[in-house]
Short mmCIF file of C-alpha atoms in Angstrom, two decimals:
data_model
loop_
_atom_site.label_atom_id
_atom_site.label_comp_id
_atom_site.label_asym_id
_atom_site.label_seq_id
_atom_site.Cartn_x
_atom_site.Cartn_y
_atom_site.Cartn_z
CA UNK A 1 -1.28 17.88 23.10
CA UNK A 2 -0.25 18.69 19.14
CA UNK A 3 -3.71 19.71 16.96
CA UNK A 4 -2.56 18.57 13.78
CA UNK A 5 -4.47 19.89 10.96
CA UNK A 6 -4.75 17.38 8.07
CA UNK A 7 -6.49 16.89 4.62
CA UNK A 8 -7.82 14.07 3.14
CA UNK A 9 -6.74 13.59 -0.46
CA UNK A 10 -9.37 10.99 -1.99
CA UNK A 11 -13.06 10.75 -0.44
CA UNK A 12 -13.28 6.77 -1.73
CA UNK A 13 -13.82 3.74 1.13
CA UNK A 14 -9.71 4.14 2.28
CA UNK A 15 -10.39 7.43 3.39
CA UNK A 16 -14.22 6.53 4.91
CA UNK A 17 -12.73 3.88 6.80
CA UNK A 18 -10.22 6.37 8.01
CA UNK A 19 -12.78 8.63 9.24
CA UNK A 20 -14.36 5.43 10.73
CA UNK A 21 -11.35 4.87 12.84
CA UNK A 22 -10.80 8.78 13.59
CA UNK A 23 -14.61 8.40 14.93
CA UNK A 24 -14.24 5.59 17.13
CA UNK A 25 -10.18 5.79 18.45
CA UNK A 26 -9.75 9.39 18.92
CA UNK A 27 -10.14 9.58 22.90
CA UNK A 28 -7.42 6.92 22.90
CA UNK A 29 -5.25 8.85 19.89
CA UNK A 30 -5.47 11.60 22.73
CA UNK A 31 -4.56 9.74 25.48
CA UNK A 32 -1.93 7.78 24.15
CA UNK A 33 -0.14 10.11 21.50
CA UNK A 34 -1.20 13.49 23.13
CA UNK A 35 -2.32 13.93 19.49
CA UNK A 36 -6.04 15.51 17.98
CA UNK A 37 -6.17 15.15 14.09
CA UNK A 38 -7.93 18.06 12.73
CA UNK A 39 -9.39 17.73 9.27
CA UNK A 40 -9.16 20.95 7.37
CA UNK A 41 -9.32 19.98 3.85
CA UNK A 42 -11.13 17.08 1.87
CA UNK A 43 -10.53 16.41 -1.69
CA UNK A 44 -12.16 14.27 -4.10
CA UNK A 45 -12.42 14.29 -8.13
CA UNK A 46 -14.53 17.58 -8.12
CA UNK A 47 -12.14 19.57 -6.12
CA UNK A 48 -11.11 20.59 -2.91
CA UNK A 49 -13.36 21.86 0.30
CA UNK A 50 -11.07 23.85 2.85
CA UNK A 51 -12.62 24.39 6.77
CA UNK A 52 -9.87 25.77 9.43
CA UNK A 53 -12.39 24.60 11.90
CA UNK A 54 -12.28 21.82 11.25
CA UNK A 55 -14.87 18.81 9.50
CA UNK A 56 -16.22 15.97 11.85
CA UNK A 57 -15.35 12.55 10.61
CA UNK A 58 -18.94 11.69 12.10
CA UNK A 59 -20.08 14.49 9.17
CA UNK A 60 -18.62 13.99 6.64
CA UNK A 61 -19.33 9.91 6.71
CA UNK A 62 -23.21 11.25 6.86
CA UNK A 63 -22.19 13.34 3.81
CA UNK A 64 -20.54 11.01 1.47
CA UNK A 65 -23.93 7.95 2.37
CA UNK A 66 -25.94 10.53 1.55
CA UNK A 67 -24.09 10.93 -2.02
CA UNK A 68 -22.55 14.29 -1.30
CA UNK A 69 -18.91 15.51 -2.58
CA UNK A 70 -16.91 18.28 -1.74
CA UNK A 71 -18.84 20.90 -3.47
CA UNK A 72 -21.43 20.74 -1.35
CA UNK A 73 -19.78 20.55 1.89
CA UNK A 74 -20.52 24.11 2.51
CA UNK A 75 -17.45 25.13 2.86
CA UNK A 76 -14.69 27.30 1.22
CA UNK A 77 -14.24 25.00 -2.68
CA UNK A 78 -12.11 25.47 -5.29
CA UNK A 79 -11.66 23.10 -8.24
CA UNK A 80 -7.79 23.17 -7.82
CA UNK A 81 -5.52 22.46 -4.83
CA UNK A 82 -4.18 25.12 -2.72
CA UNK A 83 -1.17 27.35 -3.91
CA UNK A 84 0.27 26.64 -0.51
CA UNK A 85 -0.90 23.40 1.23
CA UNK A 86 1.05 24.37 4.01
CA UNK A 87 -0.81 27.04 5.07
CA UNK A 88 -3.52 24.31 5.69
CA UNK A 89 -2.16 21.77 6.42
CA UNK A 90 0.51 19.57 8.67
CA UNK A 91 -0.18 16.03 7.07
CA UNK A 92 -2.08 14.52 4.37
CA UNK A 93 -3.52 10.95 3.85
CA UNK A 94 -3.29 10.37 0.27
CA UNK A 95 -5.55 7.79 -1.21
CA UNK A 96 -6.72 9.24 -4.63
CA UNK A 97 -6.83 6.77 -7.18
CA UNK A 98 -3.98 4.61 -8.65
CA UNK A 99 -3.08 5.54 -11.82
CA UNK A 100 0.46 3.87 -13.03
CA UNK A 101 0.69 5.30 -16.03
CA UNK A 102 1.18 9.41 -14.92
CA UNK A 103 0.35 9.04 -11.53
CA UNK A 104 -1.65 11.84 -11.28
CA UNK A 105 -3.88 13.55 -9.52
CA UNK A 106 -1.75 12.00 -6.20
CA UNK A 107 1.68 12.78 -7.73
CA UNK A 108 1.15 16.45 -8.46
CA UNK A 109 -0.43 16.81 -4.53
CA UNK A 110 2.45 14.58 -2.89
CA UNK A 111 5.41 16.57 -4.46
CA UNK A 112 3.81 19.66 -3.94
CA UNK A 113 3.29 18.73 -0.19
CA UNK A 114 6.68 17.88 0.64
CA UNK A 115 8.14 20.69 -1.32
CA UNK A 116 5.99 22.76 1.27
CA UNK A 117 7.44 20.74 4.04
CA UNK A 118 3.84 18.78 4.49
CA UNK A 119 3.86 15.08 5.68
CA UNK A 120 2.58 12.58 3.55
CA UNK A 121 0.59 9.38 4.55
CA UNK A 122 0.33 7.37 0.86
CA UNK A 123 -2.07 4.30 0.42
CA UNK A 124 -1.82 5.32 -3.24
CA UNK A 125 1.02 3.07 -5.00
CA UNK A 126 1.01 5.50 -7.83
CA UNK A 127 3.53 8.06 -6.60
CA UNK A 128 5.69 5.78 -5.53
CA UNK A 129 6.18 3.14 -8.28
CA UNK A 130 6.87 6.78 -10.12
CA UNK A 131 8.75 8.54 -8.35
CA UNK A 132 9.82 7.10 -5.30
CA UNK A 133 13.22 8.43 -4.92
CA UNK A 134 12.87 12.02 -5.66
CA UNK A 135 9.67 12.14 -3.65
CA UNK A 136 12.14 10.99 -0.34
CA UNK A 137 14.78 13.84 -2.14
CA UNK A 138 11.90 16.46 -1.56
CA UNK A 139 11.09 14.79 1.89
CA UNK A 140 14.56 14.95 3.26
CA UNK A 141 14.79 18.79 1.41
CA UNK A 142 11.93 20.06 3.25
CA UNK A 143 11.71 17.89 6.96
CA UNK A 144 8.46 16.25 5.60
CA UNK A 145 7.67 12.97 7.03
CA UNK A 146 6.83 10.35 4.29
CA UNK A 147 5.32 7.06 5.38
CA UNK A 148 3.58 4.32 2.77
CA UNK A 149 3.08 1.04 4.57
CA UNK A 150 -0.36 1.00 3.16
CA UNK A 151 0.68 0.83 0.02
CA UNK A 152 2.13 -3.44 0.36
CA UNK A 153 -0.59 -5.60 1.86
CA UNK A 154 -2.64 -3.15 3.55
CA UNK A 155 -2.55 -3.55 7.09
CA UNK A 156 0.58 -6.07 7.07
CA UNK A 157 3.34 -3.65 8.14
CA UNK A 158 6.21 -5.38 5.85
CA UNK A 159 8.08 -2.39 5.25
CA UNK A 160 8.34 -1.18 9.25
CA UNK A 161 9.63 -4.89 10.15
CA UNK A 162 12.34 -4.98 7.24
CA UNK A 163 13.22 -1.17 7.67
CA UNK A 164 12.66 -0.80 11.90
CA UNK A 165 13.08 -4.30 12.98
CA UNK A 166 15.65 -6.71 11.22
CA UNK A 167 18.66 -4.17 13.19
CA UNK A 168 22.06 -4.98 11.13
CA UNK A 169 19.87 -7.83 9.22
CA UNK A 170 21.22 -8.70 5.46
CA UNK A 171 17.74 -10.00 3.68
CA UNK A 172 19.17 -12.43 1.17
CA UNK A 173 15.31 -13.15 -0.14
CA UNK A 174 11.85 -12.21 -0.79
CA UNK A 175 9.07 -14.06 -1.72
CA UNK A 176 5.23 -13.06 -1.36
CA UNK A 177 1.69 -13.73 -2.71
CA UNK A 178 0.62 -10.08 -2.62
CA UNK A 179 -2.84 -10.11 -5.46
CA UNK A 180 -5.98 -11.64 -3.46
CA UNK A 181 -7.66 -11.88 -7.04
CA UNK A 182 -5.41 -14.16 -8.37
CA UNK A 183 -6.01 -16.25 -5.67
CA UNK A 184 -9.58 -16.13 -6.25
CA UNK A 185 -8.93 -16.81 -10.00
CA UNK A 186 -6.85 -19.97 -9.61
CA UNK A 187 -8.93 -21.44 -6.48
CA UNK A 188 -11.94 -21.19 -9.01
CA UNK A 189 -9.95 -22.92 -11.61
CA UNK A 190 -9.11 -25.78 -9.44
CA UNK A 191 -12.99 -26.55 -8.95
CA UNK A 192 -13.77 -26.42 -12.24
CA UNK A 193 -14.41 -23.17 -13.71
CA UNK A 194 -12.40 -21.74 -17.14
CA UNK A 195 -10.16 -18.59 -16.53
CA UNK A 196 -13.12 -16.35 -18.28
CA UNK A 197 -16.06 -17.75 -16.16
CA UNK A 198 -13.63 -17.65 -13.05
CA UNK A 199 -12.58 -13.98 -14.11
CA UNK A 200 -16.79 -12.89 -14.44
CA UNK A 201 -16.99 -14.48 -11.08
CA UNK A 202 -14.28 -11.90 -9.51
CA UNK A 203 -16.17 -8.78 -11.50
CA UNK A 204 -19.50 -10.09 -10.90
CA UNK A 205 -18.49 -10.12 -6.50
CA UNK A 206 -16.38 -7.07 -6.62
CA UNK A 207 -13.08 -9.03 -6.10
CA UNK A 208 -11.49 -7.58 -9.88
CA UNK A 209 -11.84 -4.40 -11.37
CA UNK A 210 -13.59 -3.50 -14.67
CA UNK A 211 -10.09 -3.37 -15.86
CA UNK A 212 -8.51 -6.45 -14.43
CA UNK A 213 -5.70 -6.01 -16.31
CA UNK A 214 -3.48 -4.79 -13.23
CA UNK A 215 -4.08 -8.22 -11.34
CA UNK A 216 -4.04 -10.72 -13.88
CA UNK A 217 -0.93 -9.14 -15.78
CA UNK A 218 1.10 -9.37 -12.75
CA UNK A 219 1.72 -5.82 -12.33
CA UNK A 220 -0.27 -5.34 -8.94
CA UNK A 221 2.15 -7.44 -7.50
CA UNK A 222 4.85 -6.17 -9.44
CA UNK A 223 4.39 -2.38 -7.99
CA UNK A 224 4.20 -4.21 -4.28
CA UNK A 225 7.61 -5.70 -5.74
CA UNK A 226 9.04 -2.85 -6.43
CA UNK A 227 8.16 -0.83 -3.25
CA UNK A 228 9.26 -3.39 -0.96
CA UNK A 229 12.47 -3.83 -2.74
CA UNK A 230 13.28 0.46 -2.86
CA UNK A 231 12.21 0.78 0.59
CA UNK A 232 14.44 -2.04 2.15
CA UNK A 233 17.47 -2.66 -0.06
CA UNK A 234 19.08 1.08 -0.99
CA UNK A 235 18.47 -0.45 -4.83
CA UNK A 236 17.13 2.19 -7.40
CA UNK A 237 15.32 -0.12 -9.24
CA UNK A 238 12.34 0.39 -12.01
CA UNK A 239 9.68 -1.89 -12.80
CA UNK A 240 11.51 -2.66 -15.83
CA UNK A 241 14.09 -4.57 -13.67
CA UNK A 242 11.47 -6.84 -13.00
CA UNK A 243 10.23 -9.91 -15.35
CA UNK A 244 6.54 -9.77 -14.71
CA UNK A 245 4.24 -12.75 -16.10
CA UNK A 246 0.48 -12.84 -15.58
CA UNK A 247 -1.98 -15.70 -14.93
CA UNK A 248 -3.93 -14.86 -18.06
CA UNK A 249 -2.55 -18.16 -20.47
CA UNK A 250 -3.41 -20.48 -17.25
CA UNK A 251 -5.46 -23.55 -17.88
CA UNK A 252 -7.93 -25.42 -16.36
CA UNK A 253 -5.77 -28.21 -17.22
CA UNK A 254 -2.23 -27.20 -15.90
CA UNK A 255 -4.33 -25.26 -12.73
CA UNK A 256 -5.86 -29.21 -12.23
CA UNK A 257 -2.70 -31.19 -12.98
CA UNK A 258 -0.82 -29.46 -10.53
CA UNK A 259 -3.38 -29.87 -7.51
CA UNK A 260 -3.12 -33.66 -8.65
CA UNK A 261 0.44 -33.79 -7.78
CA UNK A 262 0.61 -32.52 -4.85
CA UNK A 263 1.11 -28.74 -5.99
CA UNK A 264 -0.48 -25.25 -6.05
CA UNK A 265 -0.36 -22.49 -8.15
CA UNK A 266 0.13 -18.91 -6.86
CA UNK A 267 0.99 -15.48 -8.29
CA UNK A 268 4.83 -15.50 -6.77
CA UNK A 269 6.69 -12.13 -6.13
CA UNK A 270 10.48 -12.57 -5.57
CA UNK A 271 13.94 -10.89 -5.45
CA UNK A 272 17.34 -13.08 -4.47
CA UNK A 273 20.71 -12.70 -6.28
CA UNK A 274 19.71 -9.30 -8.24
CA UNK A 275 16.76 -11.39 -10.05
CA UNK A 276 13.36 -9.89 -9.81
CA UNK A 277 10.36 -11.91 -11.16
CA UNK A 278 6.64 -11.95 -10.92
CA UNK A 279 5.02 -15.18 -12.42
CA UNK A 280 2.63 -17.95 -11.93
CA UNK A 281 4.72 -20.85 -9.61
CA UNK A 282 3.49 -24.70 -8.91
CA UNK A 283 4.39 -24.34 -5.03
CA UNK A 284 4.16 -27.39 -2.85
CA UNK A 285 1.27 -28.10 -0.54
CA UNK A 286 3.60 -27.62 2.30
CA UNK A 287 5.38 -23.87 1.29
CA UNK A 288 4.00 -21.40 3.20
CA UNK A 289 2.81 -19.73 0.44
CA UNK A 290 1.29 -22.00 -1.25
CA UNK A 291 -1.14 -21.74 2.19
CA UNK A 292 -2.02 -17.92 1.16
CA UNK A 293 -5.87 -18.39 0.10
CA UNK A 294 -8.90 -16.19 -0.83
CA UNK A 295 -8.42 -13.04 0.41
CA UNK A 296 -4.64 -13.54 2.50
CA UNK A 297 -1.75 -12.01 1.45
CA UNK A 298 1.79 -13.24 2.31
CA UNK A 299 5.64 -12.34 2.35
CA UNK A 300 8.47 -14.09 3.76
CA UNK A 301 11.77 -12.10 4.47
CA UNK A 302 15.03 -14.34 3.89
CA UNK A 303 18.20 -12.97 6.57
CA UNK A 304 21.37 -13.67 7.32
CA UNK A 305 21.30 -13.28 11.27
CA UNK A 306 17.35 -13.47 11.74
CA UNK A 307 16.06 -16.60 9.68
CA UNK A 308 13.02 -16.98 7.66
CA UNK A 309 9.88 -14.90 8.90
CA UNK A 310 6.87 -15.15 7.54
CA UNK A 311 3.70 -12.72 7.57
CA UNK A 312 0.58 -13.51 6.74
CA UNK A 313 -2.69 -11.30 6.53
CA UNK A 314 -6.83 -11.82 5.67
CA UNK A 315 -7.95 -8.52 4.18
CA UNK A 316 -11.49 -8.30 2.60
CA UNK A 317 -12.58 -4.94 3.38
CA UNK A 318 -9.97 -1.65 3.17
CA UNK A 319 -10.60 -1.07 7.20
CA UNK A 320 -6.63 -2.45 7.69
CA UNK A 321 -5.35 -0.24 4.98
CA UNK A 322 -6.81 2.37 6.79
CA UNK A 323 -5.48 1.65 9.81
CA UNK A 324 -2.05 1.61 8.27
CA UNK A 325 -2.26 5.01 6.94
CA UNK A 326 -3.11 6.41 11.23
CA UNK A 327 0.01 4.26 12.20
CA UNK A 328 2.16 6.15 9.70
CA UNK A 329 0.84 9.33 10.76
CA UNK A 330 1.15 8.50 14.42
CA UNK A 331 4.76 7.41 13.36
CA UNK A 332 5.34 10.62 11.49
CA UNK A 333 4.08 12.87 14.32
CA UNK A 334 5.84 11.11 16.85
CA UNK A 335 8.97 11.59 15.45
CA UNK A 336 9.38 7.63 15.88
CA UNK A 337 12.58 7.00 13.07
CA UNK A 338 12.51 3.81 10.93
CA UNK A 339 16.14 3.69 12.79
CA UNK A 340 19.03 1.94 10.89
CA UNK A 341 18.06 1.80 7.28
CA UNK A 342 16.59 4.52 5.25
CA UNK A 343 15.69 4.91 1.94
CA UNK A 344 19.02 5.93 0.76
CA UNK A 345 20.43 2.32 1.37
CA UNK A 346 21.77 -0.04 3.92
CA UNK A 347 24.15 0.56 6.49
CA UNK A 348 28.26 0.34 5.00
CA UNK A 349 26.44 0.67 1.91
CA UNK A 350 26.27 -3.25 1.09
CA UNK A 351 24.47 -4.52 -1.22
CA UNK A 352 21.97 -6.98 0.35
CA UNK A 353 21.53 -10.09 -2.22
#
C-alpha cells in the first residue's frame, strides 16, 4: 500500500466533489491501486491549514456547508504556502481559480511544487495556457508527475487518447465545440430570444459568469485550443497563434437564417495545416458537431492510420472534472507513462499537420 499525503489547492465545488469521490471510492482506490490518499494540507483564498494526520474528506465537506474556511479548521494556518511543500506533501490537486491574465495564486504553487519534486494534478487552465512548457521543464528537472486532463472538457480524457492511445498516429486535424455557454447562447437565439436576453438567461441559471467575457470572446475555447494542441503536437505555440472570434456580434437574424437552411451555428475550435482558429461556424445538421447541445462538449481527432474519432461528453455539474483530476493522480502514482509522445514532441520529431 503507498499513503500518499496530498493537499488540496482551492476549497471551491472541483475540489468538494473531489472529496465526494475520495468519500465514497476509497475502499476500491485501496483495493485496486494499493493506494490511501492522505490529505495534509487544504488551501483556499484565506490561506493554508496544514494536518500530518491527516483531514477526513467526510469533515471537511461538513466544514465548507457549514461556511467554514481554512482558518478555522483547527489546525496548524498560515496565510502563505509552505517554504517547502515537500515536506508535506507528495501530490497536489490544483483547482484555485483561473486567472489568464498572471495566473496566480495556482502558478506560484505549481512551479514551486515541481521545483520541490511534488506532483501536480491541474483542473486550473491558468498555469498552463502560461506557462506550459517550463512547468513540464521543472517537472522533468525534479521527477514530478504533471497530469491536466481536467483542464479540456472535464471528464472527456482527450489528451490521454491523443497522447496514450493513437500509438505512431499523425493527427492531421482538430475540431471541437468545447464552451457549453455558447451553446446555451445560440440554442436561445434560435427560439427567439436577442443575444442580451439570451446572455441574462445564462447569468440568471448559473450557466455564464458575472464576467462572461471568457465564453463569449472565444477565449475559453481558445485556452482548451491551446492545451490540446501543446500537449499532443510537440508545437510551442501561444494563444497569439490562434485567431479567436467570439459570438458576441451574432444575430437573431443570421442565428435564424441558418437553422432555416439546414445549418447550425457553434463556437468551432480547430487546428489543420498550421492554422489555428476559434470562431462562430454555420455547421450542417448532419456534422457531428453541429449535434453538441446544451451542456455537451465535443472533439474529433483527424489521423493518418486511425480515422476520424469522435468524443462526445454531457457535463452539468463539476463531479467529471473531479473525477479527472483522481485518474491523473492514480496515473501519476502508478507510474502509468503517457507512452510514445510527450510533451517535448512527436516521435522522429515530425511535425504533425
Amino acid at each position: 500500500m503507498k499513503k500518499i499525503r496530498v493537499g488540496l489547492i482551492g476549497y471551491g465545488a472541483v475540489n468538494q466533489n473531489l472529496l465526494r469521490i475520495l468519500q465514497d471510492k476509497q475502499e476500491r482506490l485501496l483495493a485496486e491501486y494499493e493506494l490511501q490518499l492522505q490529505i495534509v494540507l487544504v488551501a483556499d483564498s484565506r490561506g493554508f491549514a496544514i494536518d500530518a494526520q491527516g483531514f477526513e474528506p467526510a469533515a471537511l465537506l461538513r466544514h465548507k456547508a457549514a461556511g467554514g474556511c481554512t482558518a478555522d479548521l483547527g489546525a496548524r494556518w498560515s496565510h502563505r504556502a509552505p517554504e517547502r511543500l515537500a515536506e508535506h506533501c507528495d501530490l497536489i490537486f490544483e483547482a484555485s481559480p483561473v486567472n489568464l491574465k498572471t495566473g496566480e495564486p495556482g502558478l506560484s504553487l505549481v512551479r514551486a511544487a515541481l521545483a520541490d519534486g511534488v506532483s501536480v494534478v491541474l483542473a486550473n487552465k491558468g498555469p498552463l495556457v502560461l506557462a506550459f512548457h517550463e512547468l513540464h521543464e521543472l517537472a522533468a528537472a525534479s521527477g514530478a508527475g504533471l497530469r491536466y486532463s481536467a483542464t479540456v472538457c472535464g471528464g472527456l480524457p482527450v489528451l490521454n487518447i491523443a497522447r496514450r492511445d493513437m500509438v505512431l498516429g499523425r493527427i492531421t486535424r482538430v475540431r471541437g465545440v468545447f464552451n457549453s455557454t455558447t451553446n446555451f447562447i445560440l440554442e436561445s437565439m434560435r427560439d427567439g430570444k436577442s443575444f442580451a436576453a439570451a446572455l441574462d438567461e445564462a447569468q440568471r441559471r448559473g450557466i455564464a459568469e458575472a464576467d462572461p467575457s471568457l465564453d463569449i470572446g472565444g477565449w475559453d475555447t481558445a485556452n482548451k485550443l491551446l492545451i490540446i494542441l501543446n500537449s499532443v503536437t510537440g508545437e510551442r505555440l501561444q494563444l497569439k497563434d490562434i485567431q479567436v472570434s467570439g459570438i458576441a456580434d451574432m444575430t437573431i437574424q443570421r442565428v435564424q437564417a441558418e437553422q432555416a437552411a439546414g445549418r447550425v451555428i457553434r463556437l468551432v475550435a480547430e487546428a489543420s495545416e498550421g492554422r489555428y482558429t476559434v470562431a462562430p461556424v454555420a455547421l450542417e445538421a448532419t456534422d457531428f458537431l453541429a449535434q453538441c447541445n446544451g451542456w455537451e462538449m465535443a472533439l474529433e481527432y483527424h489521423s493518418d492510420i486511425y480515422g476520424i474519432s469522435y468524443h462526445k461528453l454531457w457535463e452539468r455539474e463539476p463531479a467529471p472534472t473531479a473525477a479527472s483530476m483522481l485518474r491523473d493522480a492514480v496515473h501519476i502514482l502508478s507510474g502509468e507513462s503517457l507512452s510514445h509522445r510527450s510533451h517535448t514532441g512527436w516521435v522522429g520529431k515530425r511535425r504533425p499537420w
